[in-house]
Amino acid sequence: MISIKKRDSTIFNIGQKKIIFLMLNREEISLPMLEEEPKKDRR
C-alpha cells in the first residue's frame, strides 16, 4: 500500500510541476496585462 501511495504521489508531483510550468508560461504571456492592472492581483 505504501509503495502504491509513493507512486501516486510522485505522479501527482510530476503533474503539479507540469501545471506550475504552464502557469509560469501563462504569467509570462499575461505580464503586460498584470502590469496594467496590478491592484487586481494584490487582493
Short mmCIF file of N, CA and C in Angstrom, two decimals:
data_model
loop_
_atom_site.label_atom_id
_atom_site.label_comp_id
_atom_site.label_asym_id
_atom_site.label_seq_id
_atom_site.Cartn_x
_atom_site.Cartn_y
_atom_site.Cartn_z
N MET A 1 0.84 -1.21 0.00
CA MET A 1 0.00 0.00 0.00
C MET A 1 0.87 1.26 0.00
N ILE A 2 1.92 1.24 0.83
CA ILE A 2 2.77 2.43 0.93
C ILE A 2 3.46 2.68 -0.42
N SER A 3 3.93 1.59 -1.06
CA SER A 3 4.64 1.76 -2.34
C SER A 3 3.69 2.35 -3.39
N ILE A 4 2.44 1.90 -3.38
CA ILE A 4 1.47 2.43 -4.36
C ILE A 4 1.24 3.91 -4.07
N LYS A 5 1.13 4.26 -2.79
CA LYS A 5 0.91 5.67 -2.44
C LYS A 5 2.11 6.50 -2.89
N LYS A 6 3.31 5.96 -2.71
CA LYS A 6 4.50 6.70 -3.14
C LYS A 6 4.45 6.92 -4.65
N ARG A 7 4.07 5.89 -5.39
CA ARG A 7 3.98 6.04 -6.85
C ARG A 7 2.98 7.12 -7.20
N ASP A 8 1.80 7.09 -6.57
CA ASP A 8 0.78 8.09 -6.88
C ASP A 8 1.30 9.49 -6.55
N SER A 9 2.00 9.61 -5.41
CA SER A 9 2.49 10.93 -5.01
C SER A 9 3.51 11.44 -6.02
N THR A 10 4.39 10.55 -6.53
CA THR A 10 5.39 11.00 -7.50
C THR A 10 4.70 11.43 -8.79
N ILE A 11 3.71 10.65 -9.22
CA ILE A 11 2.97 11.02 -10.45
C ILE A 11 2.27 12.35 -10.22
N PHE A 12 1.68 12.52 -9.03
CA PHE A 12 0.98 13.77 -8.72
C PHE A 12 1.97 14.94 -8.72
N ASN A 13 3.16 14.72 -8.14
CA ASN A 13 4.17 15.79 -8.11
C ASN A 13 4.58 16.17 -9.53
N ILE A 14 4.77 15.18 -10.39
CA ILE A 14 5.14 15.47 -11.79
C ILE A 14 4.03 16.28 -12.45
N GLY A 15 2.77 15.89 -12.20
CA GLY A 15 1.64 16.63 -12.76
C GLY A 15 1.62 18.06 -12.24
N GLN A 16 1.89 18.22 -10.94
CA GLN A 16 1.91 19.56 -10.36
C GLN A 16 3.00 20.40 -11.02
N LYS A 17 4.17 19.81 -11.22
CA LYS A 17 5.27 20.56 -11.85
C LYS A 17 4.87 21.00 -13.24
N LYS A 18 4.20 20.10 -14.00
CA LYS A 18 3.76 20.47 -15.34
C LYS A 18 2.76 21.61 -15.27
N ILE A 19 1.82 21.54 -14.31
CA ILE A 19 0.81 22.59 -14.17
C ILE A 19 1.50 23.91 -13.80
N ILE A 20 2.45 23.84 -12.86
CA ILE A 20 3.17 25.06 -12.45
C ILE A 20 3.92 25.64 -13.65
N PHE A 21 4.54 24.77 -14.47
CA PHE A 21 5.26 25.24 -15.65
C PHE A 21 4.31 25.95 -16.61
N LEU A 22 3.11 25.37 -16.82
CA LEU A 22 2.13 26.00 -17.70
C LEU A 22 1.69 27.34 -17.11
N MET A 23 1.50 27.38 -15.79
CA MET A 23 1.08 28.63 -15.15
C MET A 23 2.16 29.70 -15.34
N LEU A 24 3.44 29.31 -15.17
CA LEU A 24 4.52 30.28 -15.35
C LEU A 24 4.52 30.79 -16.80
N ASN A 25 4.31 29.89 -17.76
CA ASN A 25 4.26 30.32 -19.16
C ASN A 25 3.11 31.29 -19.37
N ARG A 26 1.97 31.01 -18.75
CA ARG A 26 0.82 31.92 -18.87
C ARG A 26 1.16 33.27 -18.26
N GLU A 27 1.85 33.25 -17.10
CA GLU A 27 2.21 34.51 -16.45
C GLU A 27 3.11 35.33 -17.37
N GLU A 28 4.05 34.67 -18.05
CA GLU A 28 4.94 35.40 -18.95
C GLU A 28 4.13 36.04 -20.07
N ILE A 29 3.12 35.31 -20.58
CA ILE A 29 2.31 35.84 -21.69
C ILE A 29 1.44 37.00 -21.19
N SER A 30 0.91 36.87 -19.95
CA SER A 30 -0.02 37.89 -19.45
C SER A 30 0.69 38.93 -18.59
N LEU A 31 2.02 39.04 -18.72
CA LEU A 31 2.74 40.03 -17.92
C LEU A 31 2.29 41.46 -18.22
N PRO A 32 2.13 41.86 -19.49
CA PRO A 32 1.67 43.23 -19.77
C PRO A 32 0.31 43.50 -19.14
N MET A 33 -0.59 42.51 -19.16
CA MET A 33 -1.90 42.69 -18.55
C MET A 33 -1.75 42.88 -17.04
N LEU A 34 -0.84 42.12 -16.42
CA LEU A 34 -0.63 42.25 -14.98
C LEU A 34 -0.08 43.64 -14.67
N GLU A 35 0.79 44.15 -15.53
CA GLU A 35 1.34 45.49 -15.30
C GLU A 35 0.23 46.55 -15.41
N GLU A 36 -0.73 46.32 -16.31
CA GLU A 36 -1.81 47.29 -16.47
C GLU A 36 -2.71 47.30 -15.23
N GLU A 37 -2.99 46.11 -14.66
CA GLU A 37 -3.89 46.02 -13.51
C GLU A 37 -3.21 45.27 -12.36
N PRO A 38 -2.30 45.92 -11.64
CA PRO A 38 -1.62 45.26 -10.52
C PRO A 38 -2.50 45.17 -9.28
N LYS A 39 -3.52 46.04 -9.17
CA LYS A 39 -4.38 46.05 -7.98
C LYS A 39 -5.21 44.76 -7.90
N LYS A 40 -5.64 44.24 -9.04
CA LYS A 40 -6.47 43.02 -9.03
C LYS A 40 -5.66 41.84 -8.50
N ASP A 41 -4.36 41.76 -8.84
CA ASP A 41 -3.54 40.63 -8.41
C ASP A 41 -3.21 40.74 -6.92
N ARG A 42 -3.12 41.95 -6.38
CA ARG A 42 -2.75 42.13 -4.97
C ARG A 42 -4.00 42.33 -4.13
N ARG A 43 -4.87 41.30 -4.06
CA ARG A 43 -6.08 41.40 -3.25
C ARG A 43 -5.77 41.09 -1.80
#
